[in-house]
Coordinates of C-alpha atoms in Angstrom, one line a residue:
Chain A
X1 CA 71.1 -81.5 -5.6
X2 CA 69.1 -79.8 -8.4
X3 CA 66.7 -82.7 -9.1
X4 CA 65.5 -82.5 -5.5
X5 CA 64.4 -78.9 -5.8
X6 CA 60.9 -77.8 -6.8
X7 CA 62.0 -77.4 -10.4
X8 CA 62.0 -81.1 -10.8
X9 CA 58.2 -81.5 -11.4
X10 CA 57.8 -79.0 -14.2
X11 CA 61.0 -80.3 -15.8
X12 CA 59.7 -83.8 -15.6
X13 CA 56.3 -82.9 -17.1
X14 CA 57.8 -80.8 -19.9
X15 CA 60.4 -83.5 -20.6
X16 CA 57.6 -86.1 -20.9
X17 CA 55.6 -83.9 -23.3
X18 CA 58.7 -83.3 -25.3
X19 CA 59.4 -87.0 -25.5
X20 CA 55.9 -87.6 -26.7
X21 CA 56.2 -84.8 -29.3
X22 CA 59.5 -86.2 -30.6
X23 CA 58.1 -89.8 -30.9
X24 CA 54.7 -89.0 -32.4
X25 CA 54.0 -91.3 -35.4
X26 CA 54.3 -89.5 -38.8
X27 CA 50.6 -89.2 -39.4
X28 CA 49.7 -87.7 -36.0
X29 CA 52.7 -85.3 -36.1
X30 CA 51.5 -84.1 -39.5
X31 CA 47.9 -83.7 -38.2
X32 CA 49.2 -81.6 -35.3
X33 CA 51.3 -79.5 -37.7
X34 CA 48.3 -79.0 -39.9
X35 CA 46.2 -77.7 -37.0
X36 CA 48.8 -75.2 -36.0
X37 CA 49.3 -74.1 -39.6
X38 CA 45.6 -73.6 -40.1
X39 CA 45.4 -71.6 -36.8
X40 CA 48.4 -69.4 -37.8
X41 CA 47.2 -68.9 -41.4
X42 CA 44.7 -66.1 -40.8
X43 CA 47.2 -64.1 -38.7
X44 CA 49.9 -64.6 -41.3
X45 CA 47.5 -63.5 -44.1
X46 CA 46.6 -60.4 -42.1
X47 CA 50.2 -59.4 -41.4
X48 CA 51.1 -60.1 -45.0
X49 CA 48.1 -58.0 -46.2
X50 CA 49.1 -55.1 -44.0
X51 CA 52.8 -55.2 -45.2
X52 CA 51.7 -55.4 -48.9
X53 CA 49.3 -52.4 -48.5
X54 CA 52.1 -50.5 -46.7
X55 CA 54.6 -51.3 -49.5
X56 CA 52.1 -50.4 -52.2
X57 CA 51.4 -47.1 -50.5
X58 CA 55.0 -46.3 -50.4
X59 CA 55.6 -47.3 -54.0
X60 CA 52.6 -45.2 -55.1
X61 CA 54.0 -42.1 -53.3
X62 CA 57.4 -42.8 -54.8
X63 CA 56.2 -43.5 -58.3
X64 CA 53.9 -40.5 -58.8
X65 CA 56.4 -38.7 -61.0
X66 CA 56.9 -41.8 -63.3
X67 CA 53.2 -42.7 -63.8
X68 CA 52.9 -41.1 -67.2
X69 CA 56.0 -42.9 -68.5
X70 CA 54.8 -46.2 -66.9
X71 CA 51.4 -45.8 -68.5
X72 CA 52.9 -45.3 -72.0
X73 CA 55.1 -48.3 -71.6
X74 CA 52.1 -50.4 -70.5
X75 CA 50.1 -49.3 -73.5
X76 CA 53.0 -50.4 -75.8
X77 CA 53.2 -53.7 -73.9
X78 CA 49.4 -54.2 -74.3
X79 CA 49.7 -53.7 -78.1
X80 CA 52.6 -56.1 -78.3
X81 CA 50.7 -58.8 -76.3
X82 CA 47.5 -58.4 -78.4
X83 CA 49.5 -58.9 -81.6
X84 CA 51.2 -62.0 -80.0
X85 CA 47.9 -63.3 -78.8
X86 CA 46.3 -63.1 -82.3
X87 CA 49.3 -65.0 -83.7
X88 CA 49.0 -67.7 -81.0
X89 CA 45.3 -68.1 -81.5
X90 CA 46.0 -68.8 -85.2
X91 CA 48.7 -71.3 -84.2
X92 CA 46.4 -73.0 -81.7
X93 CA 43.6 -73.4 -84.3
X94 CA 46.1 -74.8 -86.7
X95 CA 47.5 -77.2 -84.0
X96 CA 44.0 -78.4 -83.1
X97 CA 43.2 -79.0 -86.8
X98 CA 46.4 -81.0 -87.3
X99 CA 45.8 -83.0 -84.2
X100 CA 42.2 -83.7 -85.4
X101 CA 43.6 -84.9 -88.8
X102 CA 46.1 -87.1 -87.0
X103 CA 43.5 -88.3 -84.5
X104 CA 45.6 -87.1 -81.6
X105 CA 43.7 -86.9 -78.3
X106 CA 44.6 -84.2 -75.9
X107 CA 46.2 -85.8 -72.8
X108 CA 46.7 -82.6 -70.9
X109 CA 44.0 -82.5 -68.3
X110 CA 45.9 -80.3 -65.9
X111 CA 44.5 -77.2 -64.4
X112 CA 46.1 -74.2 -62.6
X113 CA 45.0 -73.2 -59.1
X114 CA 45.9 -69.5 -58.4
X115 CA 47.3 -69.1 -54.9
X116 CA 48.8 -66.3 -52.8
X117 CA 52.0 -66.7 -50.9
X118 CA 51.3 -66.0 -47.2
X119 CA 54.6 -66.9 -45.5
X120 CA 58.0 -68.4 -45.8
X121 CA 59.9 -71.1 -43.8
X122 CA 60.0 -70.0 -40.2
X123 CA 63.1 -72.0 -39.3
X124 CA 65.5 -70.8 -42.0
X125 CA 66.7 -74.4 -42.8
X126 CA 64.7 -74.9 -46.0
X127 CA 63.6 -72.6 -48.7
X128 CA 59.9 -73.0 -48.6
X129 CA 56.8 -70.8 -49.0
X130 CA 53.3 -71.3 -47.7
X131 CA 50.3 -70.8 -49.9
X132 CA 46.8 -69.8 -48.9
X133 CA 45.1 -72.8 -50.5
X134 CA 45.2 -76.4 -49.6
X135 CA 43.3 -79.7 -50.1
X136 CA 39.9 -77.9 -49.9
X137 CA 40.9 -76.1 -53.2
X138 CA 42.3 -79.2 -54.8
X139 CA 46.0 -78.6 -53.9
X140 CA 47.7 -81.9 -53.1
X141 CA 51.2 -83.0 -52.2
X142 CA 53.7 -83.3 -55.0
X143 CA 52.2 -80.8 -57.4
X144 CA 54.4 -78.4 -59.5
X145 CA 54.1 -74.7 -58.6
X146 CA 54.8 -72.1 -61.3
X147 CA 54.5 -68.4 -62.0
X148 CA 54.0 -66.9 -65.5
X149 CA 57.8 -66.5 -65.5
X150 CA 58.7 -70.1 -64.8
X151 CA 59.0 -73.0 -62.4
X152 CA 59.0 -72.2 -58.6
X153 CA 59.0 -75.6 -56.9
X154 CA 56.7 -78.4 -55.7
X155 CA 54.2 -78.9 -52.9
X156 CA 55.6 -81.0 -50.0
X157 CA 52.7 -80.8 -47.6
X158 CA 49.1 -79.7 -47.7
X159 CA 46.6 -79.0 -45.0
X160 CA 42.9 -78.0 -45.6
X161 CA 43.6 -74.4 -46.3
X162 CA 47.4 -74.1 -46.7
X163 CA 50.2 -75.8 -48.6
X164 CA 54.0 -75.9 -48.2
X165 CA 56.1 -75.4 -51.3
X166 CA 59.7 -76.4 -51.5
X167 CA 61.5 -74.0 -53.9
X168 CA 63.8 -75.1 -56.7
X169 CA 66.6 -73.1 -55.0
X170 CA 66.6 -75.6 -52.1
X171 CA 69.2 -78.3 -52.2
X172 CA 66.5 -80.9 -51.4
X173 CA 64.5 -80.1 -54.6
X174 CA 65.6 -82.0 -57.6
X175 CA 64.1 -81.5 -61.0
X176 CA 64.6 -83.5 -64.2
X177 CA 65.6 -80.9 -66.8
X178 CA 66.8 -80.5 -70.4
X179 CA 68.3 -77.8 -72.5
X180 CA 66.1 -77.7 -75.7
X181 CA 68.8 -76.1 -77.9
X182 CA 71.1 -79.1 -77.6
X183 CA 68.7 -81.6 -76.1
X184 CA 71.0 -82.2 -73.2
X185 CA 69.4 -83.7 -70.2
X186 CA 70.3 -83.5 -66.5
X187 CA 69.1 -82.9 -63.0
X188 CA 68.8 -79.4 -61.4
X189 CA 69.3 -79.1 -57.7
X190 CA 69.0 -75.9 -55.6
X191 CA 72.3 -74.3 -54.9
X192 CA 71.2 -71.5 -52.6
X193 CA 72.3 -67.9 -53.1
X194 CA 75.5 -66.7 -54.8
X195 CA 78.0 -64.2 -53.3
X196 CA 76.2 -61.6 -55.4
X197 CA 72.9 -62.5 -53.8
X198 CA 71.6 -64.3 -56.9
X199 CA 69.4 -67.4 -56.4
X200 CA 71.1 -70.3 -58.2
X201 CA 70.4 -73.9 -59.2
X202 CA 72.9 -76.4 -60.5
X203 CA 72.2 -78.6 -63.5
X204 CA 74.2 -81.8 -63.0
X205 CA 75.0 -84.9 -65.1
X206 CA 75.0 -83.1 -68.5
X207 CA 77.0 -85.3 -70.9
X208 CA 80.1 -83.8 -72.5
X209 CA 78.8 -84.7 -76.0
X210 CA 76.0 -82.2 -75.7
X211 CA 77.7 -78.9 -74.7
X212 CA 75.8 -76.3 -72.8
X213 CA 76.5 -72.5 -73.2
X214 CA 75.7 -69.5 -71.1
X215 CA 72.3 -68.1 -72.0
X216 CA 70.8 -71.5 -72.9
X217 CA 67.2 -72.0 -71.8
X218 CA 66.6 -74.8 -69.3
X219 CA 63.1 -76.5 -69.1
X220 CA 61.6 -79.4 -67.2
X221 CA 61.9 -82.7 -69.1
X222 CA 58.7 -84.2 -67.7
X223 CA 60.5 -87.3 -66.4
X224 CA 59.6 -88.4 -62.9
X225 CA 56.0 -87.5 -63.0
X226 CA 56.0 -84.5 -60.7
X227 CA 56.8 -81.6 -63.0
X228 CA 55.1 -81.5 -66.4
X229 CA 57.4 -81.2 -69.4
X230 CA 58.4 -77.9 -70.9
X231 CA 58.1 -75.6 -67.9
X232 CA 60.8 -72.9 -68.0
X233 CA 63.3 -73.3 -65.1
X234 CA 65.8 -70.6 -66.0
X235 CA 68.9 -69.8 -68.0
X236 CA 72.4 -71.1 -68.0
X237 CA 74.8 -68.7 -66.3
X238 CA 78.1 -70.6 -66.3
X239 CA 79.2 -74.1 -67.3
X240 CA 82.1 -76.1 -65.9
X241 CA 83.2 -79.8 -65.6
X242 CA 82.0 -81.8 -62.6
X243 CA 84.4 -83.0 -59.9
X244 CA 84.9 -86.4 -61.5
X245 CA 85.4 -84.9 -65.0
X246 CA 82.8 -87.1 -66.6
X247 CA 79.9 -84.7 -66.8
X248 CA 79.3 -81.0 -67.2
X249 CA 77.6 -78.9 -64.6
X250 CA 75.7 -75.7 -65.4
X251 CA 74.8 -72.9 -63.0
X252 CA 71.2 -71.9 -63.7
X253 CA 69.6 -68.6 -62.7
X254 CA 65.9 -69.3 -62.2
X255 CA 63.6 -67.2 -64.4
X256 CA 61.0 -66.7 -61.6
X257 CA 62.1 -64.2 -58.9
X258 CA 62.0 -66.7 -56.0
X259 CA 62.9 -63.9 -53.4
X260 CA 59.8 -61.9 -54.2
X261 CA 57.0 -64.3 -54.9
X262 CA 53.5 -63.1 -54.3
X263 CA 51.1 -65.0 -56.5
X264 CA 51.8 -68.5 -57.9
X265 CA 49.9 -71.3 -59.7
X266 CA 49.7 -74.9 -58.5
X267 CA 49.6 -77.3 -61.4
X268 CA 47.0 -80.0 -60.5
X269 CA 46.8 -83.1 -62.6
X270 CA 44.0 -85.6 -63.2
X271 CA 43.5 -88.8 -61.1
X272 CA 45.9 -90.8 -63.3
X273 CA 48.6 -88.3 -62.7
X274 CA 47.9 -88.4 -59.0
X275 CA 48.1 -92.2 -59.0
X276 CA 51.4 -92.0 -60.8
X277 CA 52.7 -89.7 -58.1
X278 CA 51.3 -91.9 -55.4
X279 CA 54.7 -93.5 -54.7
X280 CA 56.5 -90.2 -54.3
X281 CA 58.7 -89.9 -51.3
X282 CA 57.6 -87.7 -48.4
X283 CA 59.3 -84.7 -46.8
X284 CA 61.9 -82.4 -48.2
X285 CA 64.5 -85.2 -48.6
X286 CA 62.1 -86.9 -50.9
X287 CA 63.8 -85.1 -53.8
X288 CA 61.4 -84.4 -56.6
X289 CA 61.6 -85.9 -60.0
X290 CA 62.8 -89.4 -59.9
X291 CA 64.9 -90.6 -62.8
Chain B
X1 CA 46.3 -63.6 -18.2
X2 CA 50.0 -64.4 -18.4
X3 CA 49.3 -67.5 -20.3
X4 CA 46.9 -65.8 -22.8
X5 CA 49.4 -63.0 -23.4
X6 CA 52.2 -65.5 -23.9
X7 CA 50.1 -67.5 -26.4
X8 CA 49.2 -64.4 -28.4
X9 CA 52.8 -63.1 -28.4
X10 CA 54.1 -66.5 -29.6
X11 CA 51.6 -66.7 -32.4
X12 CA 52.4 -63.2 -33.5
X13 CA 56.1 -63.8 -33.3
X14 CA 55.7 -67.0 -35.3
X15 CA 53.7 -65.2 -38.0
X16 CA 56.1 -62.3 -38.2
X17 CA 59.1 -64.7 -38.4
X18 CA 57.5 -66.4 -41.4
X19 CA 56.3 -63.3 -43.1
X20 CA 59.5 -61.3 -43.1
X21 CA 60.8 -61.2 -46.7
X22 CA 63.7 -63.5 -47.1
X23 CA 65.6 -61.2 -49.3
X24 CA 66.2 -58.8 -46.4
X25 CA 68.1 -61.5 -44.5
X26 CA 71.3 -63.0 -45.8
X27 CA 71.9 -66.8 -45.6
X28 CA 68.1 -67.3 -45.4
X29 CA 67.8 -67.1 -41.6
X30 CA 64.8 -65.1 -40.4
X31 CA 65.2 -63.0 -37.2
X32 CA 64.5 -65.2 -34.1
X33 CA 61.5 -63.5 -32.7
X34 CA 60.3 -66.6 -30.9
X35 CA 63.7 -67.2 -29.3
X36 CA 63.5 -63.6 -28.0
X37 CA 60.2 -64.4 -26.3
X38 CA 61.5 -67.7 -24.8
X39 CA 64.5 -65.8 -23.4
X40 CA 62.3 -63.0 -22.1
X41 CA 60.1 -65.4 -20.2
X42 CA 63.0 -67.4 -18.9
X43 CA 64.6 -64.3 -17.4
X44 CA 61.4 -62.9 -15.9
X45 CA 59.1 -65.8 -15.0
X46 CA 59.3 -69.0 -12.9
X47 CA 60.9 -72.1 -14.5
X48 CA 57.5 -73.9 -15.2
X49 CA 56.3 -70.9 -17.2
X50 CA 59.6 -70.6 -19.1
X51 CA 59.5 -74.3 -20.0
X52 CA 55.9 -74.3 -21.2
X53 CA 56.6 -71.2 -23.3
X54 CA 59.6 -73.0 -24.8
X55 CA 57.6 -76.2 -25.5
X56 CA 54.8 -74.3 -27.2
X57 CA 57.1 -72.0 -29.1
X58 CA 59.0 -75.0 -30.5
X59 CA 55.8 -76.8 -31.5
X60 CA 54.6 -73.7 -33.3
X61 CA 57.9 -73.1 -35.0
X62 CA 58.2 -76.7 -36.1
X63 CA 54.6 -76.7 -37.4
X64 CA 55.4 -73.7 -39.6
X65 CA 58.4 -75.3 -41.2
X66 CA 59.6 -78.7 -42.3
X67 CA 61.5 -79.4 -39.1
X68 CA 60.2 -82.6 -37.4
X69 CA 57.9 -81.9 -34.5
X70 CA 59.7 -81.5 -31.2
X71 CA 63.2 -80.5 -32.4
X72 CA 62.8 -76.8 -31.8
X73 CA 61.0 -77.5 -28.6
X74 CA 64.0 -79.4 -27.4
X75 CA 66.4 -76.6 -28.3
X76 CA 64.1 -73.9 -26.8
X77 CA 63.6 -76.0 -23.6
X78 CA 67.3 -76.4 -23.1
X79 CA 67.8 -72.7 -23.7
X80 CA 64.9 -71.7 -21.3
X81 CA 66.2 -74.1 -18.5
X82 CA 69.7 -72.8 -18.8
X83 CA 68.8 -69.1 -18.9
X84 CA 66.4 -69.6 -16.0
X85 CA 69.2 -71.3 -14.0
X86 CA 71.7 -68.5 -14.5
X87 CA 69.3 -65.5 -14.2
X88 CA 70.1 -65.2 -10.5
X89 CA 73.7 -64.4 -11.4
X90 CA 73.1 -61.7 -14.0
X91 CA 71.4 -58.3 -14.2
X92 CA 68.2 -59.4 -15.9
X93 CA 67.0 -55.9 -16.9
X94 CA 70.2 -54.7 -18.4
X95 CA 70.3 -54.5 -22.2
X96 CA 73.8 -56.1 -22.3
X97 CA 72.3 -59.2 -20.6
X98 CA 69.7 -59.4 -23.4
X99 CA 72.3 -58.9 -26.1
X100 CA 74.7 -61.5 -24.8
X101 CA 72.0 -64.0 -24.0
X102 CA 70.6 -63.5 -27.5
X103 CA 73.9 -64.0 -29.2
X104 CA 74.9 -67.1 -27.3
X105 CA 71.4 -68.6 -27.5
X106 CA 71.1 -67.8 -31.2
X107 CA 74.4 -69.4 -32.1
X108 CA 73.9 -72.3 -29.8
X109 CA 70.5 -73.1 -31.1
X110 CA 71.7 -72.9 -34.7
X111 CA 74.5 -75.4 -34.0
X112 CA 72.3 -77.8 -32.0
X113 CA 69.6 -77.7 -34.6
X114 CA 72.1 -78.3 -37.4
X115 CA 73.4 -81.4 -35.6
X116 CA 69.9 -82.7 -35.0
X117 CA 68.8 -82.2 -38.6
X118 CA 72.0 -83.7 -40.0
X119 CA 71.7 -86.7 -37.6
X120 CA 68.1 -87.2 -38.9
X121 CA 69.4 -87.0 -42.5
X122 CA 67.2 -84.1 -43.4
X123 CA 69.9 -81.7 -44.5
X124 CA 73.3 -82.3 -45.9
X125 CA 75.0 -79.1 -47.0
X126 CA 75.0 -77.3 -43.6
X127 CA 78.8 -77.5 -43.3
X128 CA 79.2 -75.0 -46.1
X129 CA 79.7 -71.6 -44.6
X130 CA 79.0 -73.0 -41.1
X131 CA 81.1 -70.4 -39.2
X132 CA 79.6 -67.6 -41.2
X133 CA 76.0 -68.9 -40.5
X134 CA 76.7 -69.4 -36.8
X135 CA 78.1 -65.9 -36.5
X136 CA 75.1 -64.5 -38.4
X137 CA 72.8 -66.4 -36.1
X138 CA 74.6 -64.9 -33.1
X139 CA 74.2 -61.4 -34.6
X140 CA 70.5 -61.9 -35.3
X141 CA 70.0 -63.2 -31.8
X142 CA 72.0 -60.2 -30.3
X143 CA 69.9 -57.7 -32.2
X144 CA 66.5 -59.4 -32.1
X145 CA 66.3 -60.6 -28.5
X146 CA 66.7 -57.2 -26.8
X147 CA 64.1 -55.7 -29.2
X148 CA 61.6 -58.5 -28.6
X149 CA 62.2 -58.5 -24.9
X150 CA 61.7 -54.8 -24.6
X151 CA 58.4 -55.0 -26.7
X152 CA 57.2 -58.0 -24.5
X153 CA 58.1 -56.1 -21.4
X154 CA 56.2 -53.0 -22.5
X155 CA 53.1 -55.1 -23.3
X156 CA 53.3 -56.8 -20.0
X157 CA 53.6 -53.5 -18.2
X158 CA 50.7 -52.0 -20.1
X159 CA 48.6 -54.9 -19.1
X160 CA 49.7 -54.7 -15.5
X161 CA 51.4 -58.0 -15.5
X162 CA 54.7 -56.5 -14.3
X163 CA 55.6 -53.4 -12.5
X164 CA 55.7 -50.3 -14.7
X165 CA 58.8 -48.9 -13.0
X166 CA 60.9 -51.6 -14.4
X167 CA 60.2 -50.7 -18.0
X168 CA 61.9 -48.0 -20.0
X169 CA 59.4 -47.4 -22.9

């Protein structure tokens, strides 16, 4: 009989350890995970740095011929951005003056923490990324994560020097959203990748009275307390009726390139925001914005 | 020395598995480098070594993802125990053995993990494209496991942990 053989003892020991690991209380399991994440982070950062340098080297060699054209295009872009910045400065001044006249107080005490993406989900079951900053830099659980292009996701776990971000393309990530053109509201959930390899989200529960059209901009509504209002999520690709025929559903193509993220910003709120988020559910199934 | 090398290889495999750009791999599944190491050690080392490798590999893998602690360890341990049991009946140094073991283990581990995660209520939409994803897991296993095994074998040979004559570099 197999159990009588010498394999029995190691099998028993490993089985016991496995049972302990499977039944660890949530807090201790999270602490164990944090220790492993912290230990693996330097190695991941090193591997990532080498791969980035390698890629950059290849792209430099490939792009030598196009450098002059690229330089001209960047100069044009710089001029365009300077003109736009001047216009925005004037608008900001005007906005501040009007707010002062109306005695409005600025309630936006959020700050952005720049982070580098060092890894992705090792299991393949969720669409997550790992950042190189954690609680030591002020990154907490349930913070919005953005790029200059738009919303990326939210933090679902944070250790001292790393943070896990659930991407908006994951079906466990729900964001309260609206279409500014028609003021239609709904909830976006991740829908994975289309047949054409395009990352998609699905905006659900859009009332039929407020039609959505391809090309419409979709932004966060700010409801739920995790994602600040007005962050660009993406653009409507296709609209169809939901299964029950009561609501519309819109396929959204995220503006941020979720497949090639390198630098992101974590939006950190003030203490009041953190307290409001205090009741947020844990883990990926916790959803995101709650409506 | 065996334990140190195993720990280093596991950490490197975990880091590589998490760093590989997702866009290169359809269906969001990264290549199973860690599974490759678990199978390699199961085919070439005593059962206690294989089981400890599987346990540690699973803990590392779960820590670097949102999978609850112990799930991957369970899958890896079952794989390691099974492979270790049947290794006497197969040609352990033949590439076809690595390919077949990788394919079966990759697909099996995907399905068992899917059931565990669905049972825990952590994922819901796994049944979409299930056959496609299982086949893809098998393909990834069949390709990755021989490569990882060959690399681990070469490192072991260089360090004098196994006989050099067994290895075709």
